Amino acid sequence: MKKRMLALAMSVLMAAGALTACGGSKTAAGGGESAVPEAAGSQNADAGKAAQNGASEKANIVWAGWSGEEEASKDIFQKMMDTYRTNTGNDVTWVGWTWADTAQQLLIRTQGGEQLDIAQVDIGIFNTVAQSGVLADLNEILGADYLEENFQESALSVGNIDGQQLGMPWSMASITMVYNPEILKQAGWDKVPVTMEEFEQCLADVKALGGDIIPYAVSTKDATCAGDFAPWLWTFGGSLYDEAGQVAVNSPEAVSCVQWYQDMLGKGYIAMDMGRGEARQMFAQGKVAFYDDAVVAKGQAVSNGVAPENVVNVCSAMERPVLKAGDKPQSTMWGHMLVIFKASQYKDAAAEMAKTLVSDEIALEYFEKNGMPPVTKSAAETDQVKNDAYLNGFLKSTETARLEETARMANASEIKSIITEELQYALLGQKTAEQAVNDMAARMNAL
Amino acid sequence: MIQKKRPHGLSDSQVGFLLVVPGLAVFAGVILYPFISAILMSFTDRSMLSTASSVVGLANYRKVFADPYFLKTLTTTFLFVVFATFLPFTLGFIWAILLNQGFRGSELLRGLTLVNWIIPGTAIGFLWSWIFNGQYGVLNGLLTKLGILEQGVSWLGQTNTALACVVIARTWQMLPWYMAFLLGGLQGVSLDQVEAARVDGANNWQVFWYMVLPSMKTIAVLVLILGAIGNLQHFDLPWTMVQGGPARATTTLSIEVYTTAFKNWNMGKAATIGTIWAVLLAAFSFVYLRQVNESE
């Protein structure tokens, strides 16, 4: 009996150990970020107090994001930080994760009280971070005059929530379709397909080339799957929500869109187990004819040895094909913003960092090497930007780009997971297109 | 029983208690507090997006049990635990028996086998993702070269193969662990008895079934229970290889908790699933500890 009681007690303790990870530890932070000393928060908090007391000590700000982790961006990010150090005498420490982990890491760090001064966020996660109430109003830090003087109102509006400027535009364009002109030429296409009918014919011609080329590497997994699905849904005339904000994904248009995906998979034009990462890699190797991406696609090509001026020969942007001629091509607004945290002891130093990042010198070099379009009025007006053939392809799509329907929702990530899962059920034949969109709607309504 | 008094005036039991206090304090701070905190959190609507939360009673539990996808998660977890425990156990047992023959090079082979177990789980996950990749994977390359497949199969992109791929990767990772334990058990089997049985005409199968297996019963049961507990908690491989997909085909309880907390920001619901998970673990742990006590 005693032994049984002991076993029972011990098993409760072992289970407790397992559940510990779910507990309310405020410092739990997973992920693979590059090292920042554990004590950095408290040390810098002390330094911050000293600065507030009037001491002229140099600030050591923490800058977080994901692009600096990408091989293609490492050099230019180093230059950004070096320039900041030289110009201000302050120091900056980069803390990075993958794009997919950024929102999670920012939330954990801010709730855990760790030092964060400035961060890179994209349009998709901006609202989630903003909803947590941790972002500072840039009108108060940088000044409304500075912002209005340097940025277009349309760009500023993306980072404005309820009159507060919580995000400063850093780079903006759209996520649209990217194609490999050389593969299209081999398939007998000198111009890009404009309608869906032409697009399907083009995919068939690429498929007929044989080899291991995937005609269209649309994302069918992870967080990018729902992102690629949205503009196709719009192309078919559907939407996730109606104008009243009610779930509207269970529509005949959405069913047609899912059926089209199923058809594409059946014909071998698209593939399962394909995410943005795989698509980029395979596109860079000349094994993909089309995929969806933002301007950052250029960085991948450059890091694979293509000269920046020749990128357009193997990687060009195009407008998404339309259901019938005359329809508006669909694409999703894409952009990176810079945010400064309310709890930062170094808001002014972080603001200087933001100014450094959007300065013409840095922004134009970032544009040249990685294709990131600058957003300041002065940089956008330069011949280097205006005459860039690669960027112009994206800017054409940007004219009709829409903000993701979930972009202003705090639970965007959960909604995208639902869309991805239900689309996968349909693609794998476990649900009909009707069942999949009905279940999408039911699950979205239940949130 | 008369307690012996020490020169400092404390009894043995009092000294014993004082020695345990630091450990208890660490346990209370590192395990007990977060454990109780997680259980309490399961009754709230705590979110990662806000520091404020309110009590919602059993709403999270009702929501979780009413969710048909949660039942699928439990089924997937059960399948993963069963296959990822018995497959490496069986292969590990066979491998242990082979290594126990003491042939030339068996010790080197034993050392080499352990390499799988030393490699970090995430590295193993990426390695097997590459092997099973539908577009440029090693397996497809091999099978198409051998003429077995005409074109590549999306092993990780199909619901009927994704879980099997994760189980295979887990088997590769854990086989040395089972092998090491079972080899230790095999070395405890009496060779004299085996020799005697052979003299009496027993064949290999009879020796294994009637002599080796009964001798190994205790260690085999313990290893199976420990393995099952490890698999019930396992996260690395299903996450790094397929992130719980496609279509939730590899979503186990560990992945469900992670995505609910860190992708959907719903800490209250994640704590609820975590509590249910802990209850399941407690059941396995209870069986394990009872087995340990009985074997003692």
Tab-separated table of C-alpha atoms in Angstrom, chain A residues 130-357:
chain	number	residue	atom	x	y	z
A	130	ALA	CA	0.616	46.432	-31.611
A	131	GLN	CA	-2.422	44.807	-29.924
A	132	SER	CA	-0.249	43.756	-27.028
A	133	GLY	CA	0.169	47.431	-26.185
A	134	VAL	CA	3.950	47.449	-26.099
A	135	LEU	CA	4.674	49.854	-28.956
A	136	ALA	CA	5.503	53.524	-28.569
A	137	ASP	CA	3.823	56.266	-30.609
A	138	LEU	CA	6.443	57.415	-33.114
A	139	ASN	CA	4.714	60.776	-33.478
A	140	GLU	CA	5.994	61.515	-29.988
A	141	ILE	CA	9.508	60.149	-30.515
A	142	LEU	CA	10.373	61.046	-34.097
A	143	GLY	CA	7.842	63.854	-34.414
A	144	ALA	CA	4.906	64.003	-36.798
A	145	ASP	CA	6.754	66.607	-38.888
A	146	TYR	CA	9.708	64.317	-39.540
A	147	LEU	CA	7.412	61.476	-40.571
A	148	GLU	CA	5.237	63.588	-42.873
A	149	GLU	CA	8.260	65.217	-44.437
A	150	ASN	CA	9.950	61.928	-45.282
A	151	PHE	CA	7.181	59.427	-46.031
A	152	GLN	CA	4.112	59.241	-48.244
A	153	GLU	CA	0.847	59.305	-46.327
A	154	SER	CA	-0.201	55.940	-47.814
A	155	ALA	CA	2.940	54.311	-46.426
A	156	LEU	CA	2.467	55.899	-43.004
A	157	SER	CA	-1.156	54.763	-42.846
A	158	VAL	CA	-0.074	51.107	-42.768
A	159	GLY	CA	1.653	51.709	-39.443
A	160	ASN	CA	-1.049	53.940	-38.007
A	161	ILE	CA	-3.551	52.477	-35.587
A	162	ASP	CA	-6.248	54.708	-34.106
A	163	GLY	CA	-4.214	57.834	-34.748
A	164	GLN	CA	-1.062	56.474	-33.170
A	165	GLN	CA	1.930	55.969	-35.456
A	166	LEU	CA	3.110	52.632	-34.050
A	167	GLY	CA	5.163	51.590	-37.054
A	168	MET	CA	7.545	53.465	-39.343
A	169	PRO	CA	7.683	52.214	-42.940
A	170	TRP	CA	11.024	50.695	-43.841
A	171	SER	CA	10.364	48.907	-47.107
A	172	MET	CA	7.094	48.391	-48.945
A	173	ALA	CA	5.817	46.734	-52.090
A	174	SER	CA	3.685	43.656	-52.616
A	175	ILE	CA	3.889	39.899	-52.592
A	176	THR	CA	3.163	38.924	-56.137
A	177	MET	CA	4.128	36.231	-58.583
A	178	VAL	CA	7.735	35.787	-59.588
A	179	TYR	CA	8.771	33.868	-62.688
A	180	ASN	CA	11.901	32.585	-64.365
A	181	PRO	CA	12.025	34.110	-67.884
A	182	GLU	CA	14.504	31.490	-69.082
A	183	ILE	CA	12.210	28.570	-68.216
A	184	LEU	CA	9.239	30.308	-69.795
A	185	LYS	CA	11.251	30.861	-72.956
A	186	GLN	CA	12.142	27.167	-73.093
A	187	ALA	CA	8.433	26.401	-72.756
A	188	GLY	CA	7.691	28.710	-75.683
A	189	TRP	CA	6.428	31.698	-73.771
A	190	ASP	CA	7.966	35.088	-74.599
A	191	LYS	CA	5.456	36.964	-72.472
A	192	VAL	CA	3.854	36.188	-69.166
A	193	PRO	CA	0.350	34.700	-69.018
A	194	VAL	CA	-2.348	37.249	-68.263
A	195	THR	CA	-5.466	35.152	-67.736
A	196	MET	CA	-5.957	31.964	-65.757
A	197	GLU	CA	-6.524	30.078	-68.988
A	198	GLU	CA	-3.165	31.242	-70.327
A	199	PHE	CA	-1.561	30.541	-66.984
A	200	GLU	CA	-2.760	26.939	-66.945
A	201	GLN	CA	-1.568	26.466	-70.523
A	202	CYS	CA	1.811	27.905	-69.568
A	203	LEU	CA	2.026	25.544	-66.576
A	204	ALA	CA	1.200	22.634	-68.887
A	205	ASP	CA	3.954	23.717	-71.280
A	206	VAL	CA	6.471	23.984	-68.464
A	207	LYS	CA	5.416	20.575	-67.167
A	208	ALA	CA	5.898	19.171	-70.659
A	209	LEU	CA	9.543	20.247	-70.542
A	210	GLY	CA	10.042	17.266	-68.244
A	211	GLY	CA	12.892	17.013	-65.803
A	212	ASP	CA	12.229	17.883	-62.213
A	213	ILE	CA	10.883	21.404	-62.763
A	214	ILE	CA	7.896	22.312	-60.632
A	215	PRO	CA	5.718	24.613	-62.747
A	216	TYR	CA	4.267	26.619	-59.852
A	217	ALA	CA	5.712	26.392	-56.320
A	218	VAL	CA	2.701	27.843	-54.540
A	219	SER	CA	3.030	27.324	-50.818
A	220	THR	CA	1.099	24.320	-49.481
A	221	LYS	CA	2.461	24.262	-45.959
A	222	ASP	CA	3.430	26.419	-42.971
A	223	ALA	CA	2.516	30.059	-42.382
A	224	THR	CA	3.003	31.024	-46.034
A	225	CYS	CA	0.281	28.689	-47.359
A	226	ALA	CA	-2.631	30.875	-46.232
A	227	GLY	CA	-0.766	33.946	-47.491
A	228	ASP	CA	-0.517	32.513	-51.005
A	229	PHE	CA	-4.125	31.311	-50.912
A	230	ALA	CA	-5.611	34.764	-50.172
A	231	PRO	CA	-4.847	36.505	-53.497
A	232	TRP	CA	-6.082	33.474	-55.423
A	233	LEU	CA	-9.276	33.570	-53.368
A	234	TRP	CA	-9.665	37.246	-54.309
A	235	THR	CA	-8.925	36.364	-57.934
A	236	PHE	CA	-11.894	33.982	-57.888
A	237	GLY	CA	-14.018	36.743	-56.382
A	238	GLY	CA	-14.125	35.349	-52.859
A	239	SER	CA	-12.918	36.707	-49.532
A	240	LEU	CA	-12.408	35.571	-45.967
A	241	TYR	CA	-14.726	38.224	-44.520
A	242	ASP	CA	-17.522	40.345	-45.953
A	243	GLU	CA	-17.746	44.111	-45.607
A	244	ALA	CA	-19.555	43.754	-42.284
A	245	GLY	CA	-16.654	41.741	-40.925
A	246	GLN	CA	-18.588	38.441	-40.941
A	247	VAL	CA	-16.877	35.234	-42.037
A	248	ALA	CA	-17.608	34.785	-45.727
A	249	VAL	CA	-15.152	32.133	-46.798
A	250	ASN	CA	-17.863	29.504	-47.295
A	251	SER	CA	-18.794	30.922	-50.693
A	252	PRO	CA	-19.087	29.341	-54.153
A	253	GLU	CA	-16.072	31.439	-55.188
A	254	ALA	CA	-13.953	29.939	-52.408
A	255	VAL	CA	-15.106	26.455	-53.412
A	256	SER	CA	-14.009	27.177	-57.000
A	257	CYS	CA	-10.654	28.401	-55.753
A	258	VAL	CA	-10.034	25.278	-53.656
A	259	GLN	CA	-11.151	23.084	-56.556
A	260	TRP	CA	-8.665	24.911	-58.777
A	261	TYR	CA	-5.901	24.128	-56.270
A	262	GLN	CA	-6.990	20.470	-56.276
A	263	ASP	CA	-6.923	20.434	-60.067
A	264	MET	CA	-3.438	21.987	-60.162
A	265	LEU	CA	-2.159	19.362	-57.730
A	266	GLY	CA	-3.801	16.554	-59.675
A	267	LYS	CA	-2.066	17.689	-62.850
A	268	GLY	CA	1.280	17.955	-61.097
A	269	TYR	CA	1.559	21.721	-61.571
A	270	ILE	CA	1.892	22.365	-57.830
A	271	ALA	CA	3.362	20.195	-55.078
A	272	MET	CA	2.655	19.300	-51.472
A	273	ASP	CA	5.261	19.931	-48.762
A	274	MET	CA	6.225	23.216	-50.419
A	275	GLY	CA	6.872	26.308	-48.311
A	276	ARG	CA	8.375	29.669	-49.185
A	277	GLY	CA	11.840	28.511	-48.137
A	278	GLU	CA	11.786	25.476	-50.438
A	279	ALA	CA	10.300	27.530	-53.283
A	280	ARG	CA	13.074	30.141	-53.034
A	281	GLN	CA	15.812	27.541	-52.948
A	282	MET	CA	14.437	25.607	-55.898
A	283	PHE	CA	13.682	28.762	-57.879
A	284	ALA	CA	17.256	29.899	-57.372
A	285	GLN	CA	18.403	26.536	-58.761
A	286	GLY	CA	16.213	26.940	-61.855
A	287	LYS	CA	13.796	24.182	-60.816
A	288	VAL	CA	10.692	26.336	-60.401
A	289	ALA	CA	8.982	28.403	-63.100
A	290	PHE	CA	6.617	30.477	-60.914
A	291	TYR	CA	6.176	31.147	-57.222
A	292	ASP	CA	4.883	33.904	-54.948
A	293	ASP	CA	7.325	36.199	-53.217
A	294	ALA	CA	8.197	39.735	-52.226
A	295	VAL	CA	11.127	41.776	-53.483
A	296	VAL	CA	13.425	39.867	-51.139
A	297	ALA	CA	13.537	37.181	-53.835
A	298	LYS	CA	16.389	39.206	-55.310
A	299	GLY	CA	18.590	38.625	-52.272
A	300	GLN	CA	18.338	34.860	-52.752
A	301	ALA	CA	19.368	35.153	-56.396
A	302	VAL	CA	22.286	37.468	-55.574
A	303	SER	CA	23.509	35.180	-52.812
A	304	ASN	CA	23.411	32.335	-55.354
A	305	GLY	CA	25.886	34.215	-57.545
A	306	VAL	CA	23.664	36.223	-59.906
A	307	ALA	CA	24.906	39.794	-60.414
A	308	PRO	CA	22.347	42.331	-59.080
A	309	GLU	CA	21.888	43.869	-62.538
A	310	ASN	CA	21.218	40.446	-64.097
A	311	VAL	CA	18.676	39.243	-61.563
A	312	VAL	CA	15.807	40.351	-63.761
A	313	ASN	CA	16.878	37.777	-66.377
A	314	VAL	CA	16.221	34.847	-64.067
A	315	CYS	CA	13.804	36.332	-61.562
A	316	SER	CA	11.121	38.793	-62.614
A	317	ALA	CA	7.902	39.909	-61.018
A	318	MET	CA	4.590	39.727	-62.862
A	319	GLU	CA	0.977	40.522	-62.180
A	320	ARG	CA	-1.097	37.582	-60.977
A	321	PRO	CA	-3.227	36.123	-63.788
A	322	VAL	CA	-6.897	37.086	-63.707
A	323	LEU	CA	-10.029	35.018	-64.128
A	324	LYS	CA	-11.049	36.914	-67.267
A	325	ALA	CA	-9.338	39.669	-69.245
A	326	GLY	CA	-9.943	43.083	-67.721
A	327	ASP	CA	-10.159	41.865	-64.099
A	328	LYS	CA	-7.923	43.511	-61.538
A	329	PRO	CA	-4.756	41.478	-60.823
A	330	GLN	CA	-4.552	40.579	-57.144
A	331	SER	CA	-1.590	40.793	-54.822
A	332	THR	CA	-0.973	41.278	-51.127
A	333	MET	CA	0.601	44.329	-49.574
A	334	TRP	CA	3.981	43.473	-48.191
A	335	GLY	CA	6.275	45.534	-46.096
A	336	HIS	CA	8.687	45.782	-43.234
A	337	MET	CA	8.232	48.380	-40.543
A	338	LEU	CA	10.335	49.591	-37.689
A	339	VAL	CA	8.796	49.805	-34.236
A	340	ILE	CA	10.113	51.243	-30.982
A	341	PHE	CA	9.053	49.805	-27.652
A	342	LYS	CA	7.304	51.737	-24.917
A	343	ALA	CA	9.445	50.136	-22.231
A	344	SER	CA	12.718	51.088	-23.934
A	345	GLN	CA	15.078	53.206	-21.854
A	346	TYR	CA	16.666	54.402	-25.068
A	347	LYS	CA	13.810	55.587	-27.230
A	348	ASP	CA	15.796	58.495	-28.631
A	349	ALA	CA	18.772	56.279	-29.435
A	350	ALA	CA	16.393	53.794	-31.072
A	351	ALA	CA	14.876	56.645	-33.098
A	352	GLU	CA	18.387	57.515	-34.330
A	353	MET	CA	18.784	53.905	-35.407
A	354	ALA	CA	15.489	54.081	-37.315
A	355	LYS	CA	16.669	57.267	-39.052
A	356	THR	CA	19.959	55.589	-39.948
A	357	LEU	CA	18.121	52.636	-41.496
